[in-house]
Amino acid sequence: MDSDLALLRLLQLASPGLPVGGFTYSQGLEWAVEAGWVRGVDGFAAWQREQIDDTLAGLDWPVLARLYQACQAEDAEAFGRWSRFLLANRETAELRLEEQQRGAALARLLDGWQLGQAPAWRASLELTQLGGMAWLAVHWAIPLRQLALGHGFAWLEGAVMAGVKLVPFGQQAAQTLLRDLAAGLPTVLDQALALGDDQLGSGLPLLAIASSCHEIQYTRLFRS
């Protein structure tokens, strides 16, 4: 598959129109705003930078790389192990539910294309969205670095769009946030890809608390 088509496939994977339901979750932001932990554009930017530097760099991207490499090596056992590792590192019921629902939705999309249905892979593909993205990226010859940056931008865009509704701020501010926060992603990716297996993991107590409290928040726009 040539590089132009690989780019188009990456845009499809990173699109907010991909039917995995990511737009229905705020990942704790809704409670953080209600509690006063996130205020205004600057507060939102600080909240997201913490997640970029910790969760994206220390967990999501390194695991995505290992899932991608497992697909390249046709190692279903390693793929399953890293999928379970990622799910186990989601610290709340809400975050685990989101991960599993995104994974199951992407697995159904694969079913529609008659892909990824080998028994050794199918159960693991349902666990996480990152697993399905890695599997499709290898199938479509999308380079790992481009896949990771596409995933990171899609995650960031979803967070910013949630911020528009919750913080709130306008579209000009949203696009400025996307521009400024995305500028640091390549450097963070370099750090993420250099981590060894024993260095993987994340821990943001306020994020875990916000997600847990959101599960019982009285009024909310986003799913729990």
C-alpha atoms as an extended CHARMM CRD file, in Angstrom:
* protein
*
       224  EXT
         1         1  MET       CA              0.0000000000        0.0000000000        0.0000000000  PROA      1               0.0000000000
         2         2  ASP       CA              1.5120000000        3.3480000000       -1.0080000000  PROA      2               0.0000000000
         3         3  SER       CA              2.1580000000        6.1810000000        1.4450000000  PROA      3               0.0000000000
         4         4  ASP       CA             -0.7300000000        8.3160000000        0.1770000000  PROA      4               0.0000000000
         5         5  LEU       CA             -3.2690000000        5.5830000000        0.8350000000  PROA      5               0.0000000000
         6         6  ALA       CA             -1.6670000000        4.8220000000        4.2150000000  PROA      6               0.0000000000
         7         7  LEU       CA             -2.1230000000        8.4910000000        5.1420000000  PROA      7               0.0000000000
         8         8  LEU       CA             -5.7760000000        8.3650000000        4.1550000000  PROA      8               0.0000000000
         9         9  ARG       CA             -6.2870000000        5.2190000000        6.2440000000  PROA      9               0.0000000000
        10        10  LEU       CA             -4.6360000000        6.9520000000        9.2060000000  PROA      10              0.0000000000
        11        11  LEU       CA             -6.9890000000        9.9100000000        8.8490000000  PROA      11              0.0000000000
        12        12  GLN       CA             -9.8760000000        7.4470000000        8.9090000000  PROA      12              0.0000000000
        13        13  LEU       CA             -8.5800000000        5.8160000000       12.1030000000  PROA      13              0.0000000000
        14        14  ALA       CA             -8.0240000000        9.1950000000       13.7830000000  PROA      14              0.0000000000
        15        15  SER       CA            -11.3150000000       10.7110000000       12.6580000000  PROA      15              0.0000000000
        16        16  PRO       CA            -13.8890000000       11.7030000000       15.3080000000  PROA      16              0.0000000000
        17        17  GLY       CA            -16.3690000000       10.0450000000       12.9560000000  PROA      17              0.0000000000
        18        18  LEU       CA            -14.8730000000        6.6090000000       13.6620000000  PROA      18              0.0000000000
        19        19  PRO       CA            -17.8010000000        4.8390000000       15.3660000000  PROA      19              0.0000000000
        20        20  VAL       CA            -16.1630000000        3.9240000000       18.6710000000  PROA      20              0.0000000000
        21        21  GLY       CA            -18.0890000000        6.3510000000       20.8830000000  PROA      21              0.0000000000
        22        22  GLY       CA            -15.1680000000        8.3490000000       22.2300000000  PROA      22              0.0000000000
        23        23  PHE       CA            -17.1530000000       11.5890000000       22.0950000000  PROA      23              0.0000000000
        24        24  THR       CA            -19.4860000000       10.2950000000       24.8250000000  PROA      24              0.0000000000
        25        25  TYR       CA            -16.8010000000       10.3390000000       27.5550000000  PROA      25              0.0000000000
        26        26  SER       CA            -15.0340000000       13.2240000000       29.3240000000  PROA      26              0.0000000000
        27        27  GLN       CA            -12.4110000000       11.1220000000       31.1930000000  PROA      27              0.0000000000
        28        28  GLY       CA            -13.0790000000       12.8560000000       34.4920000000  PROA      28              0.0000000000
        29        29  LEU       CA            -13.0780000000       16.4000000000       33.1090000000  PROA      29              0.0000000000
        30        30  GLU       CA            -16.7570000000       16.9370000000       33.8760000000  PROA      30              0.0000000000
        31        31  TRP       CA            -16.2330000000       16.3640000000       37.5910000000  PROA      31              0.0000000000
        32        32  ALA       CA            -12.9480000000       18.3100000000       37.6080000000  PROA      32              0.0000000000
        33        33  VAL       CA            -14.7900000000       21.3520000000       36.2760000000  PROA      33              0.0000000000
        34        34  GLU       CA            -17.6260000000       21.0030000000       38.7880000000  PROA      34              0.0000000000
        35        35  ALA       CA            -15.1360000000       20.6220000000       41.6400000000  PROA      35              0.0000000000
        36        36  GLY       CA            -13.2580000000       23.7350000000       40.5430000000  PROA      36              0.0000000000
        37        37  TRP       CA            -10.0400000000       21.8740000000       39.7440000000  PROA      37              0.0000000000
        38        38  VAL       CA            -10.1700000000       23.0420000000       36.1130000000  PROA      38              0.0000000000
        39        39  ARG       CA            -10.9850000000       26.6860000000       35.4690000000  PROA      39              0.0000000000
        40        40  GLY       CA            -10.6540000000       28.5430000000       32.2190000000  PROA      40              0.0000000000
        41        41  VAL       CA             -8.4010000000       27.8760000000       29.2560000000  PROA      41              0.0000000000
        42        42  ASP       CA             -5.1940000000       27.8560000000       31.3120000000  PROA      42              0.0000000000
        43        43  GLY       CA             -6.5750000000       25.3860000000       33.7980000000  PROA      43              0.0000000000
        44        44  PHE       CA             -7.7500000000       23.1010000000       31.0220000000  PROA      44              0.0000000000
        45        45  ALA       CA             -4.3560000000       23.2780000000       29.2960000000  PROA      45              0.0000000000
        46        46  ALA       CA             -2.5860000000       22.3210000000       32.5260000000  PROA      46              0.0000000000
        47        47  TRP       CA             -5.0010000000       19.4030000000       33.0830000000  PROA      47              0.0000000000
        48        48  GLN       CA             -4.3480000000       18.0470000000       29.5950000000  PROA      48              0.0000000000
        49        49  ARG       CA             -0.5740000000       18.5180000000       29.7700000000  PROA      49              0.0000000000
        50        50  GLU       CA             -0.5120000000       16.3510000000       32.8880000000  PROA      50              0.0000000000
        51        51  GLN       CA             -2.2510000000       13.5900000000       30.9640000000  PROA      51              0.0000000000
        52        52  ILE       CA              0.0150000000       13.9950000000       27.9490000000  PROA      52              0.0000000000
        53        53  ASP       CA              3.1560000000       13.7680000000       30.0700000000  PROA      53              0.0000000000
        54        54  ASP       CA              1.9190000000       10.9240000000       32.2640000000  PROA      54              0.0000000000
        55        55  THR       CA             -0.7730000000        8.7830000000       30.6330000000  PROA      55              0.0000000000
        56        56  LEU       CA              0.0280000000        9.2730000000       26.9670000000  PROA      56              0.0000000000
        57        57  ALA       CA              3.8040000000        9.1500000000       27.4020000000  PROA      57              0.0000000000
        58        58  GLY       CA              4.0080000000        6.5400000000       30.1240000000  PROA      58              0.0000000000
        59        59  LEU       CA              1.2440000000        4.1440000000       29.1440000000  PROA      59              0.0000000000
        60        60  ASP       CA             -0.8130000000        4.5980000000       25.9930000000  PROA      60              0.0000000000
        61        61  TRP       CA              1.9330000000        5.2230000000       23.4530000000  PROA      61              0.0000000000
        62        62  PRO       CA              4.4300000000        2.6560000000       24.7820000000  PROA      62              0.0000000000
        63        63  VAL       CA              1.6890000000        0.0190000000       24.8840000000  PROA      63              0.0000000000
        64        64  LEU       CA              0.5250000000        1.0030000000       21.3930000000  PROA      64              0.0000000000
        65        65  ALA       CA              4.0850000000        0.4240000000       20.1680000000  PROA      65              0.0000000000
        66        66  ARG       CA              4.1690000000       -3.0340000000       21.7320000000  PROA      66              0.0000000000
        67        67  LEU       CA              0.7720000000       -3.9360000000       20.3050000000  PROA      67              0.0000000000
        68        68  TYR       CA              1.9480000000       -2.7830000000       16.8750000000  PROA      68              0.0000000000
        69        69  GLN       CA              5.1520000000       -4.8330000000       17.1500000000  PROA      69              0.0000000000
        70        70  ALA       CA              3.1750000000       -7.8870000000       18.2600000000  PROA      70              0.0000000000
        71        71  CYS       CA              1.0070000000       -7.5620000000       15.1460000000  PROA      71              0.0000000000
        72        72  GLN       CA              4.0890000000       -7.2600000000       12.9540000000  PROA      72              0.0000000000
        73        73  ALA       CA              5.5320000000      -10.3980000000       14.5360000000  PROA      73              0.0000000000
        74        74  GLU       CA              2.1480000000      -12.1890000000       14.3720000000  PROA      74              0.0000000000
        75        75  ASP       CA              2.5180000000      -12.7860000000       18.1250000000  PROA      75              0.0000000000
        76        76  ALA       CA             -1.0500000000      -13.1080000000       19.3890000000  PROA      76              0.0000000000
        77        77  GLU       CA              0.1140000000      -14.0380000000       22.8860000000  PROA      77              0.0000000000
        78        78  ALA       CA              2.0960000000      -10.7930000000       23.3170000000  PROA      78              0.0000000000
        79        79  PHE       CA             -0.7720000000       -8.8350000000       21.7940000000  PROA      79              0.0000000000
        80        80  GLY       CA             -3.1820000000      -10.2590000000       24.3550000000  PROA      80              0.0000000000
        81        81  ARG       CA             -0.7840000000       -9.6700000000       27.2380000000  PROA      81              0.0000000000
        82        82  TRP       CA             -0.2840000000       -5.9840000000       26.4140000000  PROA      82              0.0000000000
        83        83  SER       CA             -3.9990000000       -5.5020000000       25.8050000000  PROA      83              0.0000000000
        84        84  ARG       CA             -4.7400000000       -6.8150000000       29.2940000000  PROA      84              0.0000000000
        85        85  PHE       CA             -1.9310000000       -4.7130000000       30.7430000000  PROA      85              0.0000000000
        86        86  LEU       CA             -3.4530000000       -1.5590000000       29.2720000000  PROA      86              0.0000000000
        87        87  LEU       CA             -6.9180000000       -2.3960000000       30.5860000000  PROA      87              0.0000000000
        88        88  ALA       CA             -5.5390000000       -3.1720000000       34.0590000000  PROA      88              0.0000000000
        89        89  ASN       CA             -3.9260000000        0.2770000000       34.1700000000  PROA      89              0.0000000000
        90        90  ARG       CA             -7.2500000000        2.0770000000       33.7060000000  PROA      90              0.0000000000
        91        91  GLU       CA             -7.7890000000        3.0620000000       37.3190000000  PROA      91              0.0000000000
        92        92  THR       CA            -11.5810000000        3.3280000000       37.5760000000  PROA      92              0.0000000000
        93        93  ALA       CA            -14.6300000000        1.3800000000       36.4770000000  PROA      93              0.0000000000
        94        94  GLU       CA            -15.5650000000        4.2550000000       34.1750000000  PROA      94              0.0000000000
        95        95  LEU       CA            -12.1660000000        4.3430000000       32.4360000000  PROA      95              0.0000000000
        96        96  ARG       CA            -12.1340000000        0.5590000000       32.0300000000  PROA      96              0.0000000000
        97        97  LEU       CA            -15.6710000000        0.5760000000       30.6330000000  PROA      97              0.0000000000
        98        98  GLU       CA            -14.7170000000        3.2620000000       28.1180000000  PROA      98              0.0000000000
        99        99  GLU       CA            -11.6590000000        1.2800000000       27.0100000000  PROA      99              0.0000000000
       100       100  GLN       CA            -13.6310000000       -1.9330000000       26.5820000000  PROA      100             0.0000000000
       101       101  GLN       CA            -16.5290000000       -0.2760000000       24.7850000000  PROA      101             0.0000000000
       102       102  ARG       CA            -14.1960000000        1.4700000000       22.3560000000  PROA      102             0.0000000000
       103       103  GLY       CA            -12.4030000000       -1.8280000000       21.7500000000  PROA      103             0.0000000000
       104       104  ALA       CA            -15.6200000000       -3.7570000000       21.1950000000  PROA      104             0.0000000000
       105       105  ALA       CA            -16.9220000000       -1.1150000000       18.7780000000  PROA      105             0.0000000000
       106       106  LEU       CA            -13.7330000000       -1.2340000000       16.7250000000  PROA      106             0.0000000000
       107       107  ALA       CA            -13.8240000000       -5.0410000000       16.7490000000  PROA      107             0.0000000000
       108       108  ARG       CA            -17.3490000000       -4.9100000000       15.2970000000  PROA      108             0.0000000000
       109       109  LEU       CA            -16.0400000000       -2.6340000000       12.5580000000  PROA      109             0.0000000000
       110       110  LEU       CA            -13.3260000000       -5.1940000000       11.8170000000  PROA      110             0.0000000000
       111       111  ASP       CA            -15.9980000000       -7.8930000000       11.6570000000  PROA      111             0.0000000000
       112       112  GLY       CA            -17.8170000000       -5.8880000000        9.0050000000  PROA      112             0.0000000000
       113       113  TRP       CA            -14.6320000000       -5.8720000000        6.9290000000  PROA      113             0.0000000000
       114       114  GLN       CA            -13.9780000000       -9.5750000000        7.6090000000  PROA      114             0.0000000000
       115       115  LEU       CA            -10.6790000000       -8.7380000000        9.3350000000  PROA      115             0.0000000000
       116       116  GLY       CA             -9.0750000000       -9.8030000000       12.6020000000  PROA      116             0.0000000000
       117       117  GLN       CA            -11.3530000000      -12.7790000000       13.1010000000  PROA      117             0.0000000000
       118       118  ALA       CA             -8.7450000000      -15.4560000000       13.8110000000  PROA      118             0.0000000000
       119       119  PRO       CA             -9.5770000000      -17.0220000000       17.2200000000  PROA      119             0.0000000000
       120       120  ALA       CA             -6.0960000000      -16.2740000000       18.5850000000  PROA      120             0.0000000000
       121       121  TRP       CA             -6.6740000000      -12.5400000000       18.0810000000  PROA      121             0.0000000000
       122       122  ARG       CA            -10.4020000000      -11.9280000000       18.3040000000  PROA      122             0.0000000000
       123       123  ALA       CA            -10.8890000000      -11.8860000000       22.0900000000  PROA      123             0.0000000000
       124       124  SER       CA             -7.9360000000       -9.5470000000       22.6260000000  PROA      124             0.0000000000
       125       125  LEU       CA             -9.0970000000       -7.1720000000       19.9020000000  PROA      125             0.0000000000
       126       126  GLU       CA            -12.2800000000       -6.5420000000       21.8820000000  PROA      126             0.0000000000
       127       127  LEU       CA            -10.4260000000       -5.3350000000       24.9830000000  PROA      127             0.0000000000
       128       128  THR       CA             -8.9870000000       -2.0000000000       23.8320000000  PROA      128             0.0000000000
       129       129  GLN       CA             -9.2620000000        0.5190000000       21.0390000000  PROA      129             0.0000000000
       130       130  LEU       CA             -5.4680000000        0.7060000000       20.8110000000  PROA      130             0.0000000000
       131       131  GLY       CA             -5.3460000000       -2.9850000000       19.9410000000  PROA      131             0.0000000000
       132       132  GLY       CA             -7.6710000000       -2.5510000000       16.9820000000  PROA      132             0.0000000000
       133       133  MET       CA             -5.7930000000        0.5420000000       15.8280000000  PROA      133             0.0000000000
       134       134  ALA       CA             -2.4730000000       -1.2880000000       15.9750000000  PROA      134             0.0000000000
       135       135  TRP       CA             -3.8780000000       -4.2890000000       14.1170000000  PROA      135             0.0000000000
       136       136  LEU       CA             -5.3470000000       -2.1400000000       11.3360000000  PROA      136             0.0000000000
       137       137  ALA       CA             -2.2380000000        0.0240000000       11.1190000000  PROA      137             0.0000000000
       138       138  VAL       CA             -0.0670000000       -3.0130000000       10.4260000000  PROA      138             0.0000000000
       139       139  HSD       CA             -2.6350000000       -4.3570000000        7.9770000000  PROA      139             0.0000000000
       140       140  TRP       CA             -2.7300000000       -0.9910000000        6.1860000000  PROA      140             0.0000000000
       141       141  ALA       CA              1.0490000000       -0.3740000000        6.3860000000  PROA      141             0.0000000000
       142       142  ILE       CA              0.7000000000        2.7760000000        8.4780000000  PROA      142             0.0000000000
       143       143  PRO       CA              4.0550000000        3.5370000000       10.1660000000  PROA      143             0.0000000000
       144       144  LEU       CA              4.0740000000        3.3380000000       13.9610000000  PROA      144             0.0000000000
       145       145  ARG       CA              5.1540000000        6.9380000000       14.4950000000  PROA      145             0.0000000000
       146       146  GLN       CA              2.3690000000        8.3090000000       12.3130000000  PROA      146             0.0000000000
       147       147  LEU       CA             -0.1480000000        6.0030000000       13.9880000000  PROA      147             0.0000000000
       148       148  ALA       CA              0.8490000000        7.2130000000       17.4530000000  PROA      148             0.0000000000
       149       149  LEU       CA              0.6900000000       10.8940000000       16.4890000000  PROA      149             0.0000000000
       150       150  GLY       CA             -2.6810000000       10.3670000000       14.8090000000  PROA      150             0.0000000000
       151       151  HSD       CA             -4.0070000000        8.6300000000       17.9050000000  PROA      151             0.0000000000
       152       152  GLY       CA             -2.6040000000       11.3790000000       20.1460000000  PROA      152             0.0000000000
       153       153  PHE       CA             -4.1700000000       14.1490000000       18.1080000000  PROA      153             0.0000000000
       154       154  ALA       CA             -7.5370000000       12.3630000000       18.0290000000  PROA      154             0.0000000000
       155       155  TRP       CA             -7.4420000000       11.9530000000       21.8220000000  PROA      155             0.0000000000
       156       156  LEU       CA             -6.4780000000       15.5970000000       22.2750000000  PROA      156             0.0000000000
       157       157  GLU       CA             -9.1850000000       16.8050000000       19.9010000000  PROA      157             0.0000000000
       158       158  GLY       CA            -11.8160000000       14.8400000000       21.8190000000  PROA      158             0.0000000000
       159       159  ALA       CA            -10.6370000000       16.3440000000       25.0990000000  PROA      159             0.0000000000
       160       160  VAL       CA            -10.6940000000       19.8840000000       23.6950000000  PROA      160             0.0000000000
       161       161  MET       CA            -14.1910000000       19.4310000000       22.3040000000  PROA      161             0.0000000000
       162       162  ALA       CA            -15.3160000000       18.2420000000       25.7540000000  PROA      162             0.0000000000
       163       163  GLY       CA            -13.6750000000       21.3560000000       27.1900000000  PROA      163             0.0000000000
       164       164  VAL       CA            -15.6820000000       23.5670000000       24.8400000000  PROA      164             0.0000000000
       165       165  LYS       CA            -18.8660000000       22.2380000000       26.4460000000  PROA      165             0.0000000000
       166       166  LEU       CA            -17.7080000000       21.9770000000       30.0430000000  PROA      166             0.0000000000
       167       167  VAL       CA            -15.1650000000       24.6620000000       30.9340000000  PROA      167             0.0000000000
       168       168  PRO       CA            -16.4030000000       26.3680000000       28.6970000000  PROA      168             0.0000000000
       169       169  PHE       CA            -14.4620000000       28.2430000000       26.0140000000  PROA      169             0.0000000000
       170       170  GLY       CA            -15.0610000000       29.1990000000       22.3940000000  PROA      170             0.0000000000
       171       171  GLN       CA            -13.9160000000       27.7180000000       19.1060000000  PROA      171             0.0000000000
       172       172  GLN       CA            -11.0440000000       30.1970000000       18.6980000000  PROA      172             0.0000000000
       173       173  ALA       CA             -9.6570000000       29.1600000000       22.0580000000  PROA      173             0.0000000000
       174       174  ALA       CA            -10.2370000000       25.4920000000       21.1790000000  PROA      174             0.0000000000
       175       175  GLN       CA             -8.1950000000       25.7160000000       18.0080000000  PROA      175             0.0000000000
       176       176  THR       CA             -5.4350000000       27.6050000000       19.7870000000  PROA      176             0.0000000000
       177       177  LEU       CA             -5.3260000000       24.8780000000       22.4450000000  PROA      177             0.0000000000
       178       178  LEU       CA             -5.1160000000       22.1910000000       19.7800000000  PROA      178             0.0000000000
       179       179  ARG       CA             -2.2900000000       24.0500000000       18.0510000000  PROA      179             0.0000000000
       180       180  ASP       CA             -0.2970000000       24.6350000000       21.2150000000  PROA      180             0.0000000000
       181       181  LEU       CA             -0.8260000000       21.2900000000       22.9500000000  PROA      181             0.0000000000
       182       182  ALA       CA             -0.2240000000       19.2800000000       19.7670000000  PROA      182             0.0000000000
       183       183  ALA       CA              3.1030000000       21.0450000000       19.1860000000  PROA      183             0.0000000000
       184       184  GLY       CA              4.6460000000       19.1010000000       22.0560000000  PROA      184             0.0000000000
       185       185  LEU       CA              3.4230000000       15.6630000000       20.9990000000  PROA      185             0.0000000000
       186       186  PRO       CA              6.4290000000       14.6350000000       18.8320000000  PROA      186             0.0000000000
       187       187  THR       CA              8.8870000000       15.2260000000       21.6890000000  PROA      187             0.0000000000
       188       188  VAL       CA              6.6680000000       13.3290000000       24.1300000000  PROA      188             0.0000000000
       189       189  LEU       CA              6.4210000000       10.4730000000       21.6300000000  PROA      189             0.0000000000
       190       190  ASP       CA             10.2190000000       10.2130000000       21.4530000000  PROA      190             0.0000000000
       191       191  GLN       CA             10.2900000000        9.8210000000       25.2350000000  PROA      191             0.0000000000
       192       192  ALA       CA              7.4680000000        7.2720000000       25.1910000000  PROA      192             0.0000000000
       193       193  LEU       CA              9.1020000000        5.0500000000       22.5850000000  PROA      193             0.0000000000
       194       194  ALA       CA             12.3650000000        4.9640000000       24.5560000000  PROA      194             0.0000000000
       195       195  LEU       CA             10.7910000000        3.4090000000       27.6800000000  PROA      195             0.0000000000
       196       196  GLY       CA             11.5620000000       -0.1500000000       28.7130000000  PROA      196             0.0000000000
       197       197  ASP       CA              8.8950000000       -2.6370000000       29.7140000000  PROA      197             0.0000000000
       198       198  ASP       CA              9.5270000000       -2.0960000000       33.4360000000  PROA      198             0.0000000000
       199       199  GLN       CA              9.0280000000        1.6720000000       33.0830000000  PROA      199             0.0000000000
       200       200  LEU       CA              5.4740000000        1.5190000000       31.7720000000  PROA      200             0.0000000000
       201       201  GLY       CA              2.5380000000        2.8040000000       33.7760000000  PROA      201             0.0000000000
       202       202  SER       CA              0.7740000000        5.9650000000       34.7990000000  PROA      202             0.0000000000
       203       203  GLY       CA             -0.6260000000        7.4730000000       37.9390000000  PROA      203             0.0000000000
       204       204  LEU       CA             -2.6390000000       10.6680000000       38.1840000000  PROA      204             0.0000000000
       205       205  PRO       CA             -4.5780000000       10.6040000000       41.4800000000  PROA      205             0.0000000000
       206       206  LEU       CA             -6.7550000000       13.6070000000       40.6290000000  PROA      206             0.0000000000
       207       207  LEU       CA             -7.7560000000       12.0370000000       37.3180000000  PROA      207             0.0000000000
       208       208  ALA       CA             -8.7190000000        8.7950000000       39.0700000000  PROA      208             0.0000000000
       209       209  ILE       CA            -10.6840000000       10.6840000000       41.7190000000  PROA      209             0.0000000000
       210       210  ALA       CA            -12.4370000000       12.8150000000       39.0960000000  PROA      210             0.0000000000
       211       211  SER       CA            -13.3870000000        9.7410000000       37.0830000000  PROA      211             0.0000000000
       212       212  SER       CA            -14.6650000000        7.9270000000       40.1820000000  PROA      212             0.0000000000
       213       213  CYS       CA            -16.7330000000       10.9210000000       41.2910000000  PROA      213             0.0000000000
       214       214  HSD       CA            -18.1070000000       11.3630000000       37.7850000000  PROA      214             0.0000000000
       215       215  GLU       CA            -19.5890000000        7.8670000000       38.0170000000  PROA      215             0.0000000000
       216       216  ILE       CA            -22.0830000000        9.2130000000       40.5930000000  PROA      216             0.0000000000
       217       217  GLN       CA            -22.2350000000       12.8670000000       39.5350000000  PROA      217             0.0000000000
       218       218  TYR       CA            -25.8280000000       14.0570000000       39.8400000000  PROA      218             0.0000000000
       219       219  THR       CA            -26.0830000000       15.8790000000       36.5040000000  PROA      219             0.0000000000
       220       220  ARG       CA            -23.7060000000       15.2290000000       33.6360000000  PROA      220             0.0000000000
       221       221  LEU       CA            -23.3920000000       15.6240000000       29.8830000000  PROA      221             0.0000000000
       222       222  PHE       CA            -20.9990000000       12.7230000000       29.3960000000  PROA      222             0.0000000000
       223       223  ARG       CA            -21.4030000000        9.0100000000       29.8460000000  PROA      223             0.0000000000
       224       224  SER       CA            -20.4090000000        7.1560000000       32.9820000000  PROA      224             0.0000000000
